[in-house]
Tab-separated table of N, CA and C and ligand atoms in Angstrom:
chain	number	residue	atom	x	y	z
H	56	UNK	N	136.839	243.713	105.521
H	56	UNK	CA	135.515	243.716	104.927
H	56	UNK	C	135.425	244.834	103.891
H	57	UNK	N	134.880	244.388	102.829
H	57	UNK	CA	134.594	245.567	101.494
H	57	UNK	C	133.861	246.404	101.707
H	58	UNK	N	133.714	247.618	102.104
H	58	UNK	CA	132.307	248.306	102.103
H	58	UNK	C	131.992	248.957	100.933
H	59	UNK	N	130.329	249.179	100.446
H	59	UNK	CA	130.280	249.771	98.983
H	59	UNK	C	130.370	251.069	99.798
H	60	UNK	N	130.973	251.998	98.011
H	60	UNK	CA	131.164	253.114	98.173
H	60	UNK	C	129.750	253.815	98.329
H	61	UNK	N	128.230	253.714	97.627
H	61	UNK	CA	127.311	254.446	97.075
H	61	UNK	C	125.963	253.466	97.959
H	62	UNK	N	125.994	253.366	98.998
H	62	UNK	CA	124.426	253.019	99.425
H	62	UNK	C	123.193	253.478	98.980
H	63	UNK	N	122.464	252.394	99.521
H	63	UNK	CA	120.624	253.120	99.074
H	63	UNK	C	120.393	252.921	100.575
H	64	UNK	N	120.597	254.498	101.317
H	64	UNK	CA	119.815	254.370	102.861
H	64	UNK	C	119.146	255.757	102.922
H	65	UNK	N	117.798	255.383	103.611
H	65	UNK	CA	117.104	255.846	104.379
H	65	UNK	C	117.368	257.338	104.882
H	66	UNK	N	117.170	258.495	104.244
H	66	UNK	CA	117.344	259.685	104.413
H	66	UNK	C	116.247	260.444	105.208
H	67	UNK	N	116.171	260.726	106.564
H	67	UNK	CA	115.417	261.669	107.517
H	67	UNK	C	114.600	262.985	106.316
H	68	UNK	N	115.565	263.789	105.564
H	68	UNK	CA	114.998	264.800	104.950
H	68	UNK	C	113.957	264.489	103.875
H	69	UNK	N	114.414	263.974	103.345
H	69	UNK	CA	113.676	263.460	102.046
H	69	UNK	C	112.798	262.047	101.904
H	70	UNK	N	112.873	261.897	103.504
H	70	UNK	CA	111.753	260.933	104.292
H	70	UNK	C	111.756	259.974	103.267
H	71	UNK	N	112.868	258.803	102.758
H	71	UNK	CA	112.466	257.970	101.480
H	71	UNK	C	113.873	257.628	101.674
H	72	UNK	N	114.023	256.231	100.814
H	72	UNK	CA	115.664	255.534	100.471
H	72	UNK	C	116.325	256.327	99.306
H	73	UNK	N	117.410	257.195	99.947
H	73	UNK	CA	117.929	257.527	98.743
H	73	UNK	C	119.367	257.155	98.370
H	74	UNK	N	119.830	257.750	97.286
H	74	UNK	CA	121.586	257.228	97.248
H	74	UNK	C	123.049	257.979	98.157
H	75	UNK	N	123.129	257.376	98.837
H	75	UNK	CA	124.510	258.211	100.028
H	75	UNK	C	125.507	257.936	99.611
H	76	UNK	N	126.766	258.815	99.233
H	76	UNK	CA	127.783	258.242	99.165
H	76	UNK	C	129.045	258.321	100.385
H	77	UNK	N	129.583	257.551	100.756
H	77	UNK	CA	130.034	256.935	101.735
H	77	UNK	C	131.673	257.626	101.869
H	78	UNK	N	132.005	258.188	102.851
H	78	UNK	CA	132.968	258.557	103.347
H	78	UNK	C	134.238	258.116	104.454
H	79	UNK	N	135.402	257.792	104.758
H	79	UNK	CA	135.262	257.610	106.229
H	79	UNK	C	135.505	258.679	107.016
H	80	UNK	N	135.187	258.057	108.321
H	80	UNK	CA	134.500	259.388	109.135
H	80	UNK	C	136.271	259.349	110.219
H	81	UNK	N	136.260	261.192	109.830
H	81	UNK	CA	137.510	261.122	110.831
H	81	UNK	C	136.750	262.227	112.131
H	82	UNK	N	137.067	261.844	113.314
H	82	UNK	CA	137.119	262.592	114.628
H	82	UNK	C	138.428	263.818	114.298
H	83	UNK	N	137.229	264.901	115.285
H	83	UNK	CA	138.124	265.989	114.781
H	83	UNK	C	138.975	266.495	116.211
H	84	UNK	N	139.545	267.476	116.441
H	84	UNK	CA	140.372	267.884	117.150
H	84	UNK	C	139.522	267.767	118.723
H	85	UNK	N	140.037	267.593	120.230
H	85	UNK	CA	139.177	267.895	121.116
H	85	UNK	C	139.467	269.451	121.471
H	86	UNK	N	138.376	270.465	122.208
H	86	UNK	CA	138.563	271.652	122.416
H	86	UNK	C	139.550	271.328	124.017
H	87	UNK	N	140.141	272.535	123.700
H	87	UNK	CA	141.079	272.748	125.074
H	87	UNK	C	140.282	273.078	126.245
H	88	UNK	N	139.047	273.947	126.010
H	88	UNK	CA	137.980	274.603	127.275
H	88	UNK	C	136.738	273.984	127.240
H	89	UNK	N	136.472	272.351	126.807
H	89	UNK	CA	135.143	271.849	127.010
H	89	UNK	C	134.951	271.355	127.951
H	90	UNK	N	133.586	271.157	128.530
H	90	UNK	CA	133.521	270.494	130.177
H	90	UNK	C	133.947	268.988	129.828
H	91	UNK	N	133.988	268.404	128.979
H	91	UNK	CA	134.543	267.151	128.734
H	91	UNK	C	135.945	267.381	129.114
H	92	UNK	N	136.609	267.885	128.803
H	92	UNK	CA	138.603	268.138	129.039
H	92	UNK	C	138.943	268.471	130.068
H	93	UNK	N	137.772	269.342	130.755
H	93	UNK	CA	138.273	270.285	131.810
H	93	UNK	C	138.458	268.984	133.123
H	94	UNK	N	137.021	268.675	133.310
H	94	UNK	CA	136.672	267.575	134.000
H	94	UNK	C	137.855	266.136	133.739
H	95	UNK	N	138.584	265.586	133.339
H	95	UNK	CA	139.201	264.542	132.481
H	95	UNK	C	140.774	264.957	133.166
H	96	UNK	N	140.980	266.789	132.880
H	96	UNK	CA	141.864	267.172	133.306
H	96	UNK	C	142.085	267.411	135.032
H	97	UNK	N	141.361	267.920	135.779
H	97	UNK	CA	140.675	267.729	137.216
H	97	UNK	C	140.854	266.400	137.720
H	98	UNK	N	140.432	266.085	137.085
H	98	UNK	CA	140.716	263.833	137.539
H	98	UNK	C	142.255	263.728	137.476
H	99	UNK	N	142.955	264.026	136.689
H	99	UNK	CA	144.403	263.321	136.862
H	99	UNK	C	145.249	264.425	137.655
H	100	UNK	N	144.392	265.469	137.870
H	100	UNK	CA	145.466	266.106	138.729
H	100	UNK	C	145.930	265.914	139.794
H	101	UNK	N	147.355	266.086	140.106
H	101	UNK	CA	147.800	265.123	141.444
H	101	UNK	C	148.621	266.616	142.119
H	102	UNK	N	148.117	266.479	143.384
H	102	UNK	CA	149.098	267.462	144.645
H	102	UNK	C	148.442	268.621	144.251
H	103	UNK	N	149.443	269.360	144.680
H	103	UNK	CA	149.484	270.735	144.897
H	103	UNK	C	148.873	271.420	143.372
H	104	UNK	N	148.224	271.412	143.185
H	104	UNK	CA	148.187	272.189	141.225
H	104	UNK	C	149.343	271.725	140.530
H	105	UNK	N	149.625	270.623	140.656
H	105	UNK	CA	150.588	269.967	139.586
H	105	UNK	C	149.876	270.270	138.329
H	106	UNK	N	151.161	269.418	137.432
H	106	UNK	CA	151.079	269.016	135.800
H	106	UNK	C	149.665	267.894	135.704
H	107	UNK	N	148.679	267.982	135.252
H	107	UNK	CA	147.919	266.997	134.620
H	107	UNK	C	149.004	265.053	134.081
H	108	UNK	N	148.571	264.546	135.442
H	108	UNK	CA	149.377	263.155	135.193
H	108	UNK	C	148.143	261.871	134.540
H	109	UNK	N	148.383	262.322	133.031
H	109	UNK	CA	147.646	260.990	132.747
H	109	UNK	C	148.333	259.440	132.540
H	110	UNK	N	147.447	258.012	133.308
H	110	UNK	CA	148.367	257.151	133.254
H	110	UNK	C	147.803	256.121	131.702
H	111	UNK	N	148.929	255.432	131.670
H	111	UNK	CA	148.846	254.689	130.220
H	111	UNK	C	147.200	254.248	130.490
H	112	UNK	N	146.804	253.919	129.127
H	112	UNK	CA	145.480	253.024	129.409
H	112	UNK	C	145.898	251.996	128.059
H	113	UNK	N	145.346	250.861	128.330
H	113	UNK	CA	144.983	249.670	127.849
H	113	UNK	C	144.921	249.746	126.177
H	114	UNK	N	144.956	249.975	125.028
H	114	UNK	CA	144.213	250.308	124.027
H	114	UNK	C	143.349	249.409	123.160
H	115	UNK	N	142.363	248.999	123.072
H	115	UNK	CA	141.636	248.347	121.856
H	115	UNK	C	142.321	248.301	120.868
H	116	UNK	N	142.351	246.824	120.351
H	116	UNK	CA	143.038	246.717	118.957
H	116	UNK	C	142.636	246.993	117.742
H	117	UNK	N	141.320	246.899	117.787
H	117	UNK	CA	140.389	247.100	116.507
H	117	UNK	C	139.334	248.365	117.236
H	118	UNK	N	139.057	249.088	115.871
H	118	UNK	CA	137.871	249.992	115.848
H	118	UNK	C	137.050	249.863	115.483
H	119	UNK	N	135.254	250.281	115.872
H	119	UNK	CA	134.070	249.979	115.120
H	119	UNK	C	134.436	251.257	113.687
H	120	UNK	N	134.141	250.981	112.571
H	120	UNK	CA	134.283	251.459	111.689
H	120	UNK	C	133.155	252.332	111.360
H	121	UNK	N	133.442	253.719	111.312
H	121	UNK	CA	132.391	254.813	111.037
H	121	UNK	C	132.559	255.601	109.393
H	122	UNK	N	131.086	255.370	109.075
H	122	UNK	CA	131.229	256.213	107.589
H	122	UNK	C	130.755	257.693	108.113
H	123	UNK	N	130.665	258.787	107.391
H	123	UNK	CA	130.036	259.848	107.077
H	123	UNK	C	129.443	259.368	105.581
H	124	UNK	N	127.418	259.508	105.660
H	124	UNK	CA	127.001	259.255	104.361
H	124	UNK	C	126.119	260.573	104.394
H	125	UNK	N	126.408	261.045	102.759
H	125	UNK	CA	125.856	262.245	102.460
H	125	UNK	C	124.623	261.646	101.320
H	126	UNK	N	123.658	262.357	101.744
H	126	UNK	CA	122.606	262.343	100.746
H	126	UNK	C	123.054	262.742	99.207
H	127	UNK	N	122.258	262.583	98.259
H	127	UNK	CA	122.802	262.294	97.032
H	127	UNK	C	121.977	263.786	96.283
H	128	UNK	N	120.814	263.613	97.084
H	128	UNK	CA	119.738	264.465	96.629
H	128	UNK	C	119.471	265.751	97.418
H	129	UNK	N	119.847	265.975	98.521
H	129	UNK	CA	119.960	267.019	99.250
H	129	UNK	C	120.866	267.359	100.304
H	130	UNK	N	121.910	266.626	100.105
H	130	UNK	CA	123.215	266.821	100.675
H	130	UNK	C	123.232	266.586	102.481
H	131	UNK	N	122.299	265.966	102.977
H	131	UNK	CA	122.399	265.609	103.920
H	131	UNK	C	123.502	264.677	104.531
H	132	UNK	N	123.784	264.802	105.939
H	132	UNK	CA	124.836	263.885	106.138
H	132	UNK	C	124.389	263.614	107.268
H	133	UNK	N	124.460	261.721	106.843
H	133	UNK	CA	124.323	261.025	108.850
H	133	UNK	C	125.255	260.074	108.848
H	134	UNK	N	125.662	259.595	110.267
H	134	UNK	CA	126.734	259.043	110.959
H	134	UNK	C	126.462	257.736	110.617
H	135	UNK	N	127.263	256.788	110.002
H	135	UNK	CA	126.932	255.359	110.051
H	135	UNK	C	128.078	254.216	110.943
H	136	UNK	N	127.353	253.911	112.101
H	136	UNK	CA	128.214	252.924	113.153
H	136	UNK	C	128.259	251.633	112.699
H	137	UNK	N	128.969	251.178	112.322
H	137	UNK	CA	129.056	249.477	112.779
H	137	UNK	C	129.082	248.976	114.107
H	138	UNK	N	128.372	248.505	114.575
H	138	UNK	CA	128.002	247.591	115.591
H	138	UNK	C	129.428	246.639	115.990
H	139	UNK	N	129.928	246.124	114.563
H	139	UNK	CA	130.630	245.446	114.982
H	139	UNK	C	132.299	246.003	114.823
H	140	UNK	N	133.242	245.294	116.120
H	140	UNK	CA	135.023	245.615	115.814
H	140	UNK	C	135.237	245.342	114.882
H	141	UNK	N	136.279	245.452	113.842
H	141	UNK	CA	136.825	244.975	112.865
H	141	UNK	C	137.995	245.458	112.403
H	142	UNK	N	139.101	244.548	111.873
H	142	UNK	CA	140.618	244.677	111.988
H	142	UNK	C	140.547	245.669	110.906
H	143	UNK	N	139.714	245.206	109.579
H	143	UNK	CA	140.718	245.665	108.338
H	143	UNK	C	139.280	245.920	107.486
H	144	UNK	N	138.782	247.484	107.162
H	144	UNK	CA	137.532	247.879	106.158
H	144	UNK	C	138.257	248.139	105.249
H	145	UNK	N	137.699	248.543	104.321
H	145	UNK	CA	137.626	249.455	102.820
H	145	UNK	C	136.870	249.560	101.983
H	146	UNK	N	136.488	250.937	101.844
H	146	UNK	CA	135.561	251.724	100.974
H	146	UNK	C	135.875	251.174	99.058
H	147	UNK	N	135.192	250.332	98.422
H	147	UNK	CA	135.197	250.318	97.439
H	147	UNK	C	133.972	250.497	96.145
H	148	UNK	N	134.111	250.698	95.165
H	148	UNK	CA	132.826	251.238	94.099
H	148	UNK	C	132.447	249.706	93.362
H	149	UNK	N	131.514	249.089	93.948
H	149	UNK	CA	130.719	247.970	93.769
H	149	UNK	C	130.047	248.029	92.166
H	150	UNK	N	130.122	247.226	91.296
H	150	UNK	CA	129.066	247.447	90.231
H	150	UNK	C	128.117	246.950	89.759
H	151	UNK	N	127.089	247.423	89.807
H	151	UNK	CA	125.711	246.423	89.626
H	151	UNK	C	125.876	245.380	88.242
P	396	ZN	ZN1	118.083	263.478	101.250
């Protein structure tokens, strides 16, 4: 699916439709000491204070596709989800 590069969405700050331009959104590193890891790590531990045994999991073939869109006019940035899986996006510059 094509996605445009330059939307007209709905900006919280500037309470009005403005122009976002469209990024994709990468996930960043997980922390080594968050209660998310710690907990995750606790679960697979097996015996005595062993090694952390995580087992394979399953993987999804497709990802919902996430932009980062920054405001045009005051540099705001919000998360944009697709709802839907999809094999194959790309960010392209649409012309009116
Ligand atoms: Zn704005």
């Amino acid at each position: 699916m094509k996605v445009p590069n330059v939307q007209n969405i709905y900006c919280p700050k500037c309470n009005k439709h403005t122009e976002h331009k469209l990024k994709a959104f990468k996930s960043g590193k997980a922390r080594a000491l968050s209660i998310g890891t710690r907990s995750n790590i606790r679960k697979h531990k097996m015996g005595y204070g062993g090694k952390a045994k995580f087992t394979a999991t399953v993987k999804k073939q497709n990802k919902k596709p996430s932009y980062l869109a920054e405001c045009t006019v005051c540099q705001r940035k919000v998360y944009l989800i697709t709802p839907k899986r999809m094999k194959k996006t790309e960010l392209t510059a649409l012309n009116k």
